[in-house]
mmCIF file of C-alpha atoms and ligand atoms in Angstrom:
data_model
loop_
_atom_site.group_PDB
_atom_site.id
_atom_site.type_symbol
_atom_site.label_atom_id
_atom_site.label_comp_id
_atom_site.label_asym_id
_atom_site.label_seq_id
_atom_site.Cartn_x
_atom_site.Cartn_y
_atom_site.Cartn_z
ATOM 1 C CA UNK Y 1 23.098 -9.823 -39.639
ATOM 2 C CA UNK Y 2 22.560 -11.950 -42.676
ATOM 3 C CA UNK Y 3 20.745 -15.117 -42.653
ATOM 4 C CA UNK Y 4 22.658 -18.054 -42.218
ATOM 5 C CA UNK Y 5 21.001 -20.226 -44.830
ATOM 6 C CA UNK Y 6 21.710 -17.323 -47.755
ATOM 7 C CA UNK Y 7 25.157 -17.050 -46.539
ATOM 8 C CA UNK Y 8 25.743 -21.076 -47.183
ATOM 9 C CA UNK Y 9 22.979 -20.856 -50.285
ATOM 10 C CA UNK Y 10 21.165 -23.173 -49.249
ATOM 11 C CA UNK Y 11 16.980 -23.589 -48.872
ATOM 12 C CA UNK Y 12 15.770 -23.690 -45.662
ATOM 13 C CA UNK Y 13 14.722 -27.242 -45.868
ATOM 14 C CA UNK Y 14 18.452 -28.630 -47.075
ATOM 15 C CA UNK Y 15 19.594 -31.405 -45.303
ATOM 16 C CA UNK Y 16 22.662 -31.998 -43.045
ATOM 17 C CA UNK Y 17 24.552 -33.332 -45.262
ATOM 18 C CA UNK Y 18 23.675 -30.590 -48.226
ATOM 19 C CA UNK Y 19 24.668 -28.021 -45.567
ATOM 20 C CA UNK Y 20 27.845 -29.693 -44.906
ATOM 21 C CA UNK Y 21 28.132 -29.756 -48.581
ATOM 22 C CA UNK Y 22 27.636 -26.528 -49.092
ATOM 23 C CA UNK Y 23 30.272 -25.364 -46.530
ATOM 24 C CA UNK Y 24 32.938 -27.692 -48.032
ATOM 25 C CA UNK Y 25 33.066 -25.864 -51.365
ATOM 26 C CA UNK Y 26 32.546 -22.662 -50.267
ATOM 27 C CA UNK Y 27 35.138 -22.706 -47.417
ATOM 28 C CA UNK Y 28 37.474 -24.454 -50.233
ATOM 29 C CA UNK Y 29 37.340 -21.373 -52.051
ATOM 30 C CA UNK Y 30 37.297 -19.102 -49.506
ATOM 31 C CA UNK Y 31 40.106 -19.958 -47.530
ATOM 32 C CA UNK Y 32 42.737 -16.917 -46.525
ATOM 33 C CA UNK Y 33 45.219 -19.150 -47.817
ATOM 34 C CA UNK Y 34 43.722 -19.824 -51.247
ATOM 35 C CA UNK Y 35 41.424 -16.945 -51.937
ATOM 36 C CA UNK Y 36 42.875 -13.941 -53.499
ATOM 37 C CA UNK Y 37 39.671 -11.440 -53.244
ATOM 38 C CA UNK Y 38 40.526 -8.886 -50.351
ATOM 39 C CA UNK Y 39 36.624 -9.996 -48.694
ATOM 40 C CA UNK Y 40 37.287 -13.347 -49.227
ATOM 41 C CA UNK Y 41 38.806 -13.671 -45.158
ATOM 42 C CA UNK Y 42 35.318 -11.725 -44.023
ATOM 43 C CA UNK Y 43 33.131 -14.321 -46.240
ATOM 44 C CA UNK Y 44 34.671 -16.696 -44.788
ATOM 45 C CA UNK Y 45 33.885 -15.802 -41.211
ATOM 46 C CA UNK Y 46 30.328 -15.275 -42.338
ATOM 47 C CA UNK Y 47 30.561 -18.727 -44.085
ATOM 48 C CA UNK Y 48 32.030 -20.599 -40.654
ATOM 49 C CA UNK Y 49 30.171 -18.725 -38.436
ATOM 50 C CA UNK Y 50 26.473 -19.884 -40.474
ATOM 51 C CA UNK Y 51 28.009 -23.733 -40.570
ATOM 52 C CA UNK Y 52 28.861 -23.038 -37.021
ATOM 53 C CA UNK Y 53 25.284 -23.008 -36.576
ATOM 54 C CA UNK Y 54 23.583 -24.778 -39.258
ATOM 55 C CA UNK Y 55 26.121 -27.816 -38.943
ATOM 56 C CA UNK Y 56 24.479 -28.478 -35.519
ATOM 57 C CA UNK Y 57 21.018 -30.054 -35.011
ATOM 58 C CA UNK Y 58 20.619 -28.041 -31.812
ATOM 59 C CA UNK Y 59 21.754 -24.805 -32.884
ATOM 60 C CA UNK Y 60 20.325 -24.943 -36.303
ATOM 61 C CA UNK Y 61 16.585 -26.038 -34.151
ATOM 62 C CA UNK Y 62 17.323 -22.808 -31.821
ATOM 63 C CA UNK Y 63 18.190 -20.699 -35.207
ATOM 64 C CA UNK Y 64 14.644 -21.787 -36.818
ATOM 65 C CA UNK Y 65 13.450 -20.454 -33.751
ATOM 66 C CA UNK Y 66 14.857 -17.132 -34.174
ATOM 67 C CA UNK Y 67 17.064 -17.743 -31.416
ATOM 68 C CA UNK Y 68 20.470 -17.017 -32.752
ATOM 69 C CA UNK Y 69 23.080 -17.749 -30.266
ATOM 70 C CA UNK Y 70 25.367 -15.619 -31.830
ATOM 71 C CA UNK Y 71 25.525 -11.783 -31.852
ATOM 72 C CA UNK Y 72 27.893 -11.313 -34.091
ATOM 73 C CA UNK Y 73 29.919 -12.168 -36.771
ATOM 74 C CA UNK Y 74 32.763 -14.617 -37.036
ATOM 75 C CA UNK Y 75 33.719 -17.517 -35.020
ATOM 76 C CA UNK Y 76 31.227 -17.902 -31.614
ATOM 77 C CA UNK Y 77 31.500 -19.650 -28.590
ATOM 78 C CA UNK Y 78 31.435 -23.081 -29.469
ATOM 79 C CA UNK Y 79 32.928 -23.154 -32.659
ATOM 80 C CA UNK Y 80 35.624 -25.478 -33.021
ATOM 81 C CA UNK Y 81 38.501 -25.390 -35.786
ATOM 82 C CA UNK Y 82 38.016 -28.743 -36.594
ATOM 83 C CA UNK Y 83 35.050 -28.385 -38.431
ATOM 84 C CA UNK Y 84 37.291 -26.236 -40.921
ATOM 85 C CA UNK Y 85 39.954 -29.598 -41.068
ATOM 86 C CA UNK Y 86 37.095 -31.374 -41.948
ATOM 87 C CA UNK Y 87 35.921 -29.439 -44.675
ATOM 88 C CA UNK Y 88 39.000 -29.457 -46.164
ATOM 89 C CA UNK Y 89 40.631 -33.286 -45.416
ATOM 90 C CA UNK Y 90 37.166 -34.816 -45.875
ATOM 91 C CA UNK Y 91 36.991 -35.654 -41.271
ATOM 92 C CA UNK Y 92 40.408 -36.174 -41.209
ATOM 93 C CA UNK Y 93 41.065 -33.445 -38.283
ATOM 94 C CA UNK Y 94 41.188 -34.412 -35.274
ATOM 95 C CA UNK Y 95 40.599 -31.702 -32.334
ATOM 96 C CA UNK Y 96 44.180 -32.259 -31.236
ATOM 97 C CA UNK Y 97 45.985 -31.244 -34.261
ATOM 98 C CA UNK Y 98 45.080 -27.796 -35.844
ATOM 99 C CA UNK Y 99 46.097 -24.231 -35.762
ATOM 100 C CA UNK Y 100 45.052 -21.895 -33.126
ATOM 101 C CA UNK Y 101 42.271 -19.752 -33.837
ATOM 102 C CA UNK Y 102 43.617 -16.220 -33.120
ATOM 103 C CA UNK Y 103 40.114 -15.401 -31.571
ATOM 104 C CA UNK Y 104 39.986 -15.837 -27.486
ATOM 105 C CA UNK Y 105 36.785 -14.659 -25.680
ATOM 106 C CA UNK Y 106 37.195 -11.348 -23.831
ATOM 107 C CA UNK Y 107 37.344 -11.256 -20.153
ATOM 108 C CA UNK Y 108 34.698 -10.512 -17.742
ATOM 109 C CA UNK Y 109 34.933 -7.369 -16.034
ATOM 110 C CA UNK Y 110 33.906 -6.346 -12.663
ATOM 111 C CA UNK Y 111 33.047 -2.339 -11.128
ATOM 112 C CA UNK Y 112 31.841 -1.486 -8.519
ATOM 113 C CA UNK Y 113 28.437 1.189 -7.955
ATOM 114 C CA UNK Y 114 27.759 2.497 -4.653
ATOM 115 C CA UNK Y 115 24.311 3.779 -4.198
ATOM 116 C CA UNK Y 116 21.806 4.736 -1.244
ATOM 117 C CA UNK Y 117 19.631 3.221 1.010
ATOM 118 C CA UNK Y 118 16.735 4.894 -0.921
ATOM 119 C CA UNK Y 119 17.825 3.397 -4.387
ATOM 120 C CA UNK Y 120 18.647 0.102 -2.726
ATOM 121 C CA UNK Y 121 15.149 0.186 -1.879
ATOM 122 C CA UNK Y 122 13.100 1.289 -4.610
ATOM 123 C CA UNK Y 123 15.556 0.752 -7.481
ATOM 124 C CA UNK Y 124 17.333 3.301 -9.686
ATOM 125 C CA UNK Y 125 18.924 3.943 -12.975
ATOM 126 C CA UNK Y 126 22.618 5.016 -12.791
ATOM 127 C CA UNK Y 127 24.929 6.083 -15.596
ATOM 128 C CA UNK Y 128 28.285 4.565 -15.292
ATOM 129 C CA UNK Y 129 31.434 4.832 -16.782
ATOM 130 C CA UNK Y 130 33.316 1.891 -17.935
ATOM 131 C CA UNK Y 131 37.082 1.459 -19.743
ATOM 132 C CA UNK Y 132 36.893 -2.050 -21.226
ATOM 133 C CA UNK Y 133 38.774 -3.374 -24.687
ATOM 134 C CA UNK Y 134 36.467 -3.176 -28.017
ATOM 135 C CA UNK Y 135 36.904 -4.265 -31.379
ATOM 136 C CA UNK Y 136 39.222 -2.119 -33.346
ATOM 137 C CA UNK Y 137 37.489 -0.766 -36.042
ATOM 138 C CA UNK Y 138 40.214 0.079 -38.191
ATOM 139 C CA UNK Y 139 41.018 -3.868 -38.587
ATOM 140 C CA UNK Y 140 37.436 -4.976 -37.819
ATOM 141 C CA UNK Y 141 39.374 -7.070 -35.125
ATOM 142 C CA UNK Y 142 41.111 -9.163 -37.342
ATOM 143 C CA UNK Y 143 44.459 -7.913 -36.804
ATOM 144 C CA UNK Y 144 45.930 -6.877 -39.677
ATOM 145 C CA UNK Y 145 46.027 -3.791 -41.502
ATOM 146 C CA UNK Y 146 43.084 -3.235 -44.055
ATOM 147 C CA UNK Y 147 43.408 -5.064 -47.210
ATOM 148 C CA UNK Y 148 46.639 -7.324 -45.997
ATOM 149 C CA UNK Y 149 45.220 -9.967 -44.681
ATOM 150 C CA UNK Y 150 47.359 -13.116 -43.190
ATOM 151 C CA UNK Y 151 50.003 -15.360 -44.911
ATOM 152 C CA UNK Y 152 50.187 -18.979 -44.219
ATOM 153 C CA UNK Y 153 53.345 -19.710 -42.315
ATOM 154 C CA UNK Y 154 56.285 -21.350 -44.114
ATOM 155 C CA UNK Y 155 58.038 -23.015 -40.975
ATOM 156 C CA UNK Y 156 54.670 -25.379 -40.169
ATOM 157 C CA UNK Y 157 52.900 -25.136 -43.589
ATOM 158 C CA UNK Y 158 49.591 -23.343 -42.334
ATOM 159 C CA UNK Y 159 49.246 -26.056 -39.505
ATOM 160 C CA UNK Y 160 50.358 -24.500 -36.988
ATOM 161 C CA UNK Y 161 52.511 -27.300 -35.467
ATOM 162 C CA UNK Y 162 56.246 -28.993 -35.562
ATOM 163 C CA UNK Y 163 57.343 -32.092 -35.434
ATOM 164 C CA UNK Y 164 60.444 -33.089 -33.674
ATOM 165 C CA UNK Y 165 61.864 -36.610 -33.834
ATOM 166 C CA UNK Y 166 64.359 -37.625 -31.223
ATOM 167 C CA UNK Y 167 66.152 -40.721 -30.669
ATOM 168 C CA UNK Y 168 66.034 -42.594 -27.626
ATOM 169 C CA UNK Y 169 67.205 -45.865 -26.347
ATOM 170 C CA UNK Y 170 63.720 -46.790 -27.123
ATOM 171 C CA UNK Y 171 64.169 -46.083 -30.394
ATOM 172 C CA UNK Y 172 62.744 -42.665 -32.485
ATOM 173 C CA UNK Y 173 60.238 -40.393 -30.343
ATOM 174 C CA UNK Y 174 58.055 -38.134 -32.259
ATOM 175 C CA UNK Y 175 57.417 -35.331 -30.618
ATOM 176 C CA UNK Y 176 54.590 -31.879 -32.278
ATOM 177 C CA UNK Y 177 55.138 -29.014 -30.267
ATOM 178 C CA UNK Y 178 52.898 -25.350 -31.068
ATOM 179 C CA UNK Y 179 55.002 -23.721 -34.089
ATOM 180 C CA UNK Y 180 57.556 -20.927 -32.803
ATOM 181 C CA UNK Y 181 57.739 -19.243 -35.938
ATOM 182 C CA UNK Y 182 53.334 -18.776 -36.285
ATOM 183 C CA UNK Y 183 53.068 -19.104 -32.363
ATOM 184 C CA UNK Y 184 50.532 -21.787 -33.385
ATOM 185 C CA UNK Y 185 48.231 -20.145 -35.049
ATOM 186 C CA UNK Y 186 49.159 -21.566 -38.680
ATOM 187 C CA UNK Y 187 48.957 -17.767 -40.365
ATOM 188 C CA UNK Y 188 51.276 -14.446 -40.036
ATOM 189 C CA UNK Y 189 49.790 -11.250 -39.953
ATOM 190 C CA UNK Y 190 52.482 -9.613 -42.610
ATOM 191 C CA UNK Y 191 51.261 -5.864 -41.409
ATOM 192 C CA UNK Y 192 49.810 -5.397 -37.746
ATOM 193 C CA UNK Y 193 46.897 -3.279 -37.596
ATOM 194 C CA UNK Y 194 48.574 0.458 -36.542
ATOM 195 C CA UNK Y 195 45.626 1.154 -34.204
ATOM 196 C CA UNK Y 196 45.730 -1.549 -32.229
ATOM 197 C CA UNK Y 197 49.570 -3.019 -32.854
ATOM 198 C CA UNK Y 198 47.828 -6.443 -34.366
ATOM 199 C CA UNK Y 199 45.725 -7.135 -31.170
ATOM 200 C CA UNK Y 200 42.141 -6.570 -32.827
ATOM 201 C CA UNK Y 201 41.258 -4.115 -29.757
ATOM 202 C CA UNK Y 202 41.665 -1.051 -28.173
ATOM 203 C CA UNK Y 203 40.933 0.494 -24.873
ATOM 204 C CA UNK Y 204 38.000 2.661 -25.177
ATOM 205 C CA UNK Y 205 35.888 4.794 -22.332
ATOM 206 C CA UNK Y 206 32.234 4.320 -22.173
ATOM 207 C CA UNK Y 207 29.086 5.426 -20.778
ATOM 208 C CA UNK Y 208 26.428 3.085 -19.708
ATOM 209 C CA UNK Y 209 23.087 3.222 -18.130
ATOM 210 C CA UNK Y 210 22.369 0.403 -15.736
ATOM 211 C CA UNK Y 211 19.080 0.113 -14.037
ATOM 212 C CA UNK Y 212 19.448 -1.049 -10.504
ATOM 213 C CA UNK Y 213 16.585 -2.979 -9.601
ATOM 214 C CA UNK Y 214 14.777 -2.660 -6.271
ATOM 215 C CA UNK Y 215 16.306 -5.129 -3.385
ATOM 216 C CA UNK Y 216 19.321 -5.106 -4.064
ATOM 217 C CA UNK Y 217 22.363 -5.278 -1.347
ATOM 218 C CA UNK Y 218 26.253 -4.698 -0.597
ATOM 219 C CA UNK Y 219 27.728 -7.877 -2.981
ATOM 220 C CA UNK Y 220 24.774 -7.834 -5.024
ATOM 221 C CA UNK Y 221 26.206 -8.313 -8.782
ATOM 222 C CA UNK Y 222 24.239 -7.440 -11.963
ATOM 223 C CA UNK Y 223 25.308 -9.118 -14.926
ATOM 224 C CA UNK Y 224 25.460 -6.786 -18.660
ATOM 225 C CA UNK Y 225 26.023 -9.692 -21.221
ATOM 226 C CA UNK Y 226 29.012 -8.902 -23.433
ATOM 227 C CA UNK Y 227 29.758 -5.471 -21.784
ATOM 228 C CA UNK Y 228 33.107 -6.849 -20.374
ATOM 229 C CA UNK Y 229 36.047 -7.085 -22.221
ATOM 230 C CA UNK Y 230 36.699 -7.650 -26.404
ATOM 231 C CA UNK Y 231 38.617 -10.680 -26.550
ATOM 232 C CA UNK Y 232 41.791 -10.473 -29.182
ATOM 233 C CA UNK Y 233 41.464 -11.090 -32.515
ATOM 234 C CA UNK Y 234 38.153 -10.314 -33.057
ATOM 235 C CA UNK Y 235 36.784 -13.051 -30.101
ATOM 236 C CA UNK Y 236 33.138 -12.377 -28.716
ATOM 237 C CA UNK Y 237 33.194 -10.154 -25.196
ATOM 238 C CA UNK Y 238 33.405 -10.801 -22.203
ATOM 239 C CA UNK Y 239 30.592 -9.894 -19.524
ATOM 240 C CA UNK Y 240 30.172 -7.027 -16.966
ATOM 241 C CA UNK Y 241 29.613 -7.377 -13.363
ATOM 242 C CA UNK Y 242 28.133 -4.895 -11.808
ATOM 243 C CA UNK Y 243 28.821 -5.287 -7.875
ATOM 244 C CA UNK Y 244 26.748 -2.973 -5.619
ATOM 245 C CA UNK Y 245 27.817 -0.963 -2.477
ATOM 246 C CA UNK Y 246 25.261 0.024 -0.054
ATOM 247 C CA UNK Y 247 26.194 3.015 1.804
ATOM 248 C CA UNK Y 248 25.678 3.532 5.441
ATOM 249 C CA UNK Y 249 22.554 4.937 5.986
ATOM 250 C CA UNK Y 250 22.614 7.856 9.353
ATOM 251 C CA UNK Y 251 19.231 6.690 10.975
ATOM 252 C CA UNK Y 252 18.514 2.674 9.521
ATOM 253 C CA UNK Y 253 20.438 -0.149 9.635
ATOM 254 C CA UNK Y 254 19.570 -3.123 7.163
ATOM 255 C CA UNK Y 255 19.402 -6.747 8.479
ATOM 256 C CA UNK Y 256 18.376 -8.841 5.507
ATOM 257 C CA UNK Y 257 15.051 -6.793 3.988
ATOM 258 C CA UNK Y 258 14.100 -5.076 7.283
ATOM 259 C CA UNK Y 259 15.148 -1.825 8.499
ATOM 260 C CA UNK Y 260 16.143 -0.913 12.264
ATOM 261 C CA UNK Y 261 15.744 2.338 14.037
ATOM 262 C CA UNK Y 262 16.444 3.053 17.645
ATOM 263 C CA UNK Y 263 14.258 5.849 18.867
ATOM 264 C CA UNK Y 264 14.904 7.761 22.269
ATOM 265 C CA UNK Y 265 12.050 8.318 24.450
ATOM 266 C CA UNK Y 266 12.155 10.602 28.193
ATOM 267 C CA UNK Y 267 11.113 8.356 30.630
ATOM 268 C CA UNK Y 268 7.989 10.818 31.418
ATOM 269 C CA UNK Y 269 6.656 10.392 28.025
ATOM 270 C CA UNK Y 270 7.230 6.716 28.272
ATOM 271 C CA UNK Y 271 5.448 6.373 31.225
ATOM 272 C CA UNK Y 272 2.222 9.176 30.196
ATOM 273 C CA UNK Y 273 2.366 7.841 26.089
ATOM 274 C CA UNK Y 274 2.942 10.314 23.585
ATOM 275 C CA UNK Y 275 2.722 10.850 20.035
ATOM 276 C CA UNK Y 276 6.250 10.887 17.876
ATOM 277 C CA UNK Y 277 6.832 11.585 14.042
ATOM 278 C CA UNK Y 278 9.502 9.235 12.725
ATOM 279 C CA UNK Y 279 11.001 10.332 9.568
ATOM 280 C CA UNK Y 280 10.737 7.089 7.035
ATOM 281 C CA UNK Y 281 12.056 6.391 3.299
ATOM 282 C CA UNK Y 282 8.474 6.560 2.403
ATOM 283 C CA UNK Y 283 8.205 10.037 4.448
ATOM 284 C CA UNK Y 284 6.588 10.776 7.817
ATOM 285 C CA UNK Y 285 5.033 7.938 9.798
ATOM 286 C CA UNK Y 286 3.439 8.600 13.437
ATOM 287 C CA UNK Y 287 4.593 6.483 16.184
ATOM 288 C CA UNK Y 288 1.833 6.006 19.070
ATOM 289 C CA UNK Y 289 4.364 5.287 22.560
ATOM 290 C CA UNK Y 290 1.731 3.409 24.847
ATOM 291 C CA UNK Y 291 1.924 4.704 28.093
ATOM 292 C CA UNK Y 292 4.072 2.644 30.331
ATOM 293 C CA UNK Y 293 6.250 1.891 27.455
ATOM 294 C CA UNK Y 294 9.116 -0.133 28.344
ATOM 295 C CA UNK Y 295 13.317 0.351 26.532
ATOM 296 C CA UNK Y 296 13.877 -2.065 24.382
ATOM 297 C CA UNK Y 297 10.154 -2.321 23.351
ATOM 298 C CA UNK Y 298 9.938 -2.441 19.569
ATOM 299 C CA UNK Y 299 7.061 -1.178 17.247
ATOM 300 C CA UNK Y 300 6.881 -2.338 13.925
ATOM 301 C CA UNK Y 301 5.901 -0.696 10.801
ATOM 302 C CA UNK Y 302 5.142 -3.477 7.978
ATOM 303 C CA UNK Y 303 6.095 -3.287 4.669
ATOM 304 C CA UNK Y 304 8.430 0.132 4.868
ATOM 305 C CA UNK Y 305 11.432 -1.900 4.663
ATOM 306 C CA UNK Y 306 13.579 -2.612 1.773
ATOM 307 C CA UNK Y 307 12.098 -4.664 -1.425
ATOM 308 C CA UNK Y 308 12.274 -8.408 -1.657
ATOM 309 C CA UNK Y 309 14.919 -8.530 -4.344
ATOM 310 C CA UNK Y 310 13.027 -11.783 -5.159
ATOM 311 C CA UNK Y 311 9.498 -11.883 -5.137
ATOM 312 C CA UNK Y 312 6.942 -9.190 -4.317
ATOM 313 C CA UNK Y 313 6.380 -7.239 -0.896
ATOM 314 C CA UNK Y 314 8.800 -5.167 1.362
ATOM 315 C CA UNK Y 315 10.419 -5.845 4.856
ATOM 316 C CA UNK Y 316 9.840 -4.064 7.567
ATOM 317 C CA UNK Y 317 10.387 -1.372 9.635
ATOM 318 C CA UNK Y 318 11.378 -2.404 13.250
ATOM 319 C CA UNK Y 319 11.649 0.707 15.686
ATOM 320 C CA UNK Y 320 13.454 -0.373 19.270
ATOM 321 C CA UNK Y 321 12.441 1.987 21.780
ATOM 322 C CA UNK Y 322 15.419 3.003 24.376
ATOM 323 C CA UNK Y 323 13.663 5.073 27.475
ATOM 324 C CA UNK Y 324 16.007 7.621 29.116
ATOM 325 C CA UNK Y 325 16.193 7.954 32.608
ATOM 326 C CA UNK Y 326 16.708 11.921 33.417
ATOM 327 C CA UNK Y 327 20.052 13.303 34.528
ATOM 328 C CA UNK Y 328 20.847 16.584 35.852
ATOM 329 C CA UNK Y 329 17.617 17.100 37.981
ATOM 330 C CA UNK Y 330 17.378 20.113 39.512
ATOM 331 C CA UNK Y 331 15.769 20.523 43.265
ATOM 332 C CA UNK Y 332 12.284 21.257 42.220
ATOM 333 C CA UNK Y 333 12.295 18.134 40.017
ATOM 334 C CA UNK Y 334 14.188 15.749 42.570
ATOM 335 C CA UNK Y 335 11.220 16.989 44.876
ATOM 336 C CA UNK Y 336 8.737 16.099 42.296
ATOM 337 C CA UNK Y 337 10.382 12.759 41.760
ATOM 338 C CA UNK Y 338 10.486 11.960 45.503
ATOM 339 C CA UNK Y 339 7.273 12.824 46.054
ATOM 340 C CA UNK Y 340 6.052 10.248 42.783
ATOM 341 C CA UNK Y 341 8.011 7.897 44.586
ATOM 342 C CA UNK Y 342 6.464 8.336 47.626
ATOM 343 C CA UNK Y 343 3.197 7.477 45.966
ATOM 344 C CA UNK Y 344 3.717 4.420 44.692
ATOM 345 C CA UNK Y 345 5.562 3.103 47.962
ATOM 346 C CA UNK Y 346 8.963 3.303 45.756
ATOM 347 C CA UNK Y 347 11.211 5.045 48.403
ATOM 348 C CA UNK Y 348 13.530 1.784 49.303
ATOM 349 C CA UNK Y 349 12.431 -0.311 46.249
ATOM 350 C CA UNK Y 350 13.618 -3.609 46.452
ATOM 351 C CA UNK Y 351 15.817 -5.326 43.808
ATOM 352 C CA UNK Y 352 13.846 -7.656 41.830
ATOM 353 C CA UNK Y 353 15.550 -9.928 40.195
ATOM 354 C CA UNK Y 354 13.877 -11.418 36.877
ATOM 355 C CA UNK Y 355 12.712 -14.809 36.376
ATOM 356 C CA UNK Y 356 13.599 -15.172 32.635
ATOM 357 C CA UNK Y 357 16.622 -17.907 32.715
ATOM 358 C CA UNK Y 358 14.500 -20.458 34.976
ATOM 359 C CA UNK Y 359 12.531 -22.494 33.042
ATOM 360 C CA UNK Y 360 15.410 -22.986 30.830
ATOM 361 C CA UNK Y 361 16.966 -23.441 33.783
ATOM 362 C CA UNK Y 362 14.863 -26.147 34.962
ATOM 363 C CA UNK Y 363 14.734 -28.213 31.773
ATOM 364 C CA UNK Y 364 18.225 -27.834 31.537
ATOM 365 C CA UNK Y 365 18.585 -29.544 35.253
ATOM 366 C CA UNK Y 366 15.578 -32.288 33.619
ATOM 367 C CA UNK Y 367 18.040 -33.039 30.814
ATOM 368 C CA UNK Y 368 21.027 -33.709 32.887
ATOM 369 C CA UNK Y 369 19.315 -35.410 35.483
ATOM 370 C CA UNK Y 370 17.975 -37.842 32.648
ATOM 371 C CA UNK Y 371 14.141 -37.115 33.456
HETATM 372 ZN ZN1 LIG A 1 43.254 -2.885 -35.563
HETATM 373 ZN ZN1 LIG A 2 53.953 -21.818 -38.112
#
C-alpha cells in the first residue's frame, strides 16, 4: 500500500492545514465528475482514503506509528463524505446533506466447527470451508464495468437529494427527500459490472485454516478480522465468527474445565482394594481403590482436565466411584456370603439411619426459634 503522505505530496512534517490543502486541490481535480483520466476515480480513493487518515490528529499519530487502521484501499471505517463537501464548498457540508457513498461495510458472518474433546483440550488447527462475498475483481469493487466509470446524476445534480416544496396552511414546506432517480448516491453507474451485475462482489468458496486454541467450549466464538462478508461497492469486510461445538465425549463429561468419569467397581474389590487402569486424554493413568472404598467416593487426578482457556494450568480429572452389589449369586457364593456375614455379626443388620440432615436441622430449629 502506498504511503499516505506521497499519495497527498506532502513531507512528513506538513501541517494540518497544508494537508488539508493538499487534499483540496487534488480532490478538485480528481473528482469522477470532473476528471476525465480513466484512473482518475482510483486516485481519488487513494487520495480520500490518505486524507481520511492524515486529516485526523489521532489517526495521522497512529499512522506515524505504523499503525495503519486501514487495510485497504478506498474509503475506511470512519470516513465520512463530508470531508469531500468540504474540500470542495470550502466547510460548507454539513453531514446531513450529501450523497450516499455506495460503499457499506460487509456483514459479519458466523459457522459453526465441531471438534473433539481431545482438540477442545489441547487445541488444534482445522481447515474450514467458508462461502462469503469478495471484491469483484473484474470491477475492483467499484461497480462499474472497467474503464466506464460513474456519471453524475442529472435529476439531483451529483447531490444526491430533492427538494420538494409543498404548500400548507402554514405557508410553503420544504421538504429533501434521497433522489429516486440516483437512489441517493449522487452518481449512475452507466454500465454495471457483468460479473457481479454492479454490486462490487461475488460469492466465492474458500478454504481457511483456523487454529483452535486450547480451552475452548460449546459457544466458544473465535473472531477472523475481515473474513466475513465484502460489503457492496467496494466497502471493507465484514468479520468471521467462528462458533465451536464440542462433541459428546463416550467416557467424560465436561463441567466448566474439569472432566467427570464414573468408574464401576465389584463390591469385593471395593472392600479388598485393587489396582484399575483408567484410560485418560493424556493416556493410561492407574487408579489405587483403597480397600473399603465406598460408591460415590471420588478420586481426583489434577491437572488432566481440559485447559484454562484463560490463563495457564488444566482442570481436573474427577473419577466417582459407583460399587456394585453382586446379582445372580449362585449357591456356593450365597454360602460364602452368609458365612462373611456371619462373621461380622451382619445376619439381621439393623437399619441405620444417617445423621447427615441434623445439624442443619438443629440450626434450622435455632433460627426459627430466634436463638
Ligand atoms: Zn464487478
Ligand atoms: Zn440523483
Amino acid at each position: 500500500m502506498s504511503d499516505h503522505y506521497q499519495t497527498l505530496g506532502v513531507s512528513r512534517d506538513a501541517s494540518a492545514e497544508q494537508i488539508k490543502k493538499a487534499y483540496r486541490k487534488l480532490a478538485r481535480t480528481l473528482h469522477p465528475d470532473v476528471a476525465s483520466s480513466p484512473d482518475a476515480g482510483e486516485r481519488f480513493k487513494e487520495v480520500s482514503a490518505a486524507y481520511d487518515v492524515l486529516g485526523d490528529p489521532a489517526k495521522r499519530a497512529a499512522y506515524d506509528r505504523g499503525a495503519d487502521g486501514l487495510s485497504g484501499a478506498g474509503f475506511g471505517q470512519g470516513f465520512t463524505f463530508t470531508d469531500i463537501m468540504d474540500a470542495f464548498f470550502g466547510g460548507q457540508g454539513s453531514s446531513d446533506r450529501h450523497p450516499r457513498s455506495r460503499m457499506r461495510r460487509g456483514q459479519d458472518a458466523l459457522i459453526r466447527l465441531q471438534i473433539d474433546l481431545m482438540a477442545a483440550t489441547f487445541g488444534a488447527e482445522r481447515e474450514i470451508a467458508v462461502e462469503t462475498a469478495v471484491r469483484c475483481e473484474t470491477c475492483h469493487g467499484d461497480g462499474a464495468q472497467p474503464g466506464t466509470g460513474t456519471r453524475r446524476c442529472d435529476v439531483c445534480g451529483g447531490s444526491g437529494e430533492v427538494q420538494h416544496v409543498q404548500r400548507s396552511f402554514l405557508g410553503q414546506v420544504m421538504t429533501t427527500r434521497p433522489c429516486s432517480a440516483c437512489r441517493g448516491y449522487g452518481t449512475l453507474i452507466e454500465h454495471p459490472c457483468v460479473q457481479c451485475s454492479g454490486e462490487g462482489r461475488v460469492r466465492s468458496r474458500r478454504t481457511l485454516t483456523i487454529r483452535v486454541p486450547a480451552g475452548v467450549d460449546t459457544g466458544t466464538r473465535i473472531q477472523l478480522a475481515g473474513e466475513g462478508e465484502v460489503g457492496v461497492g467496494g466497502g471493507p469486510a465484514g468479520d468471521l465468527y467462528v462458533e465451536i461445538v464440542v462433541a459428546q465425549h463416550p467416557t467424560f463429561i465436561r463441567r466448566g474445565d474439569d472432566l467427570h468419569a464414573r468408574i464401576a467397581v465389584p463390591m469385593t474389590a471395593a472392600a479388598l482394594g485393587t489396582t484399575l487402569t483408567l484410560e485418560s486424554l493424556d493416556g493410561p493413568q492407574t487408579l489405587e481403590i483403597d480397600g473399603g472404598t465406598q460408591s460415590g467416593d471420588t478420586i481426583t487426578l489434577r491437572g488432566l482436565g481440559v485447559t484454562h482457556l484463560r490463563g495457564a494450568g488444566r482442570g481436573d480429572l474427577v473419577v466417582d466411584i459407583e460399587v456394585e452389589t453382586p446379582r445372580g449369586l449362585d449357591d456356593e457364593q450365597r454360602r460364602l456370603l452368609a458365612q462373611l456375614a456371619a462373621l461380622r455379626g451382619e445376619e439381621r443388620p439393623e437399619g441405620r439411619l444417617e445423621q447427615h440432615g441434623s445439624g442443619l436441622f438443629t440450626k434450622l430449629r435455632d433460627v426459627l426459634s430466634g436463638k
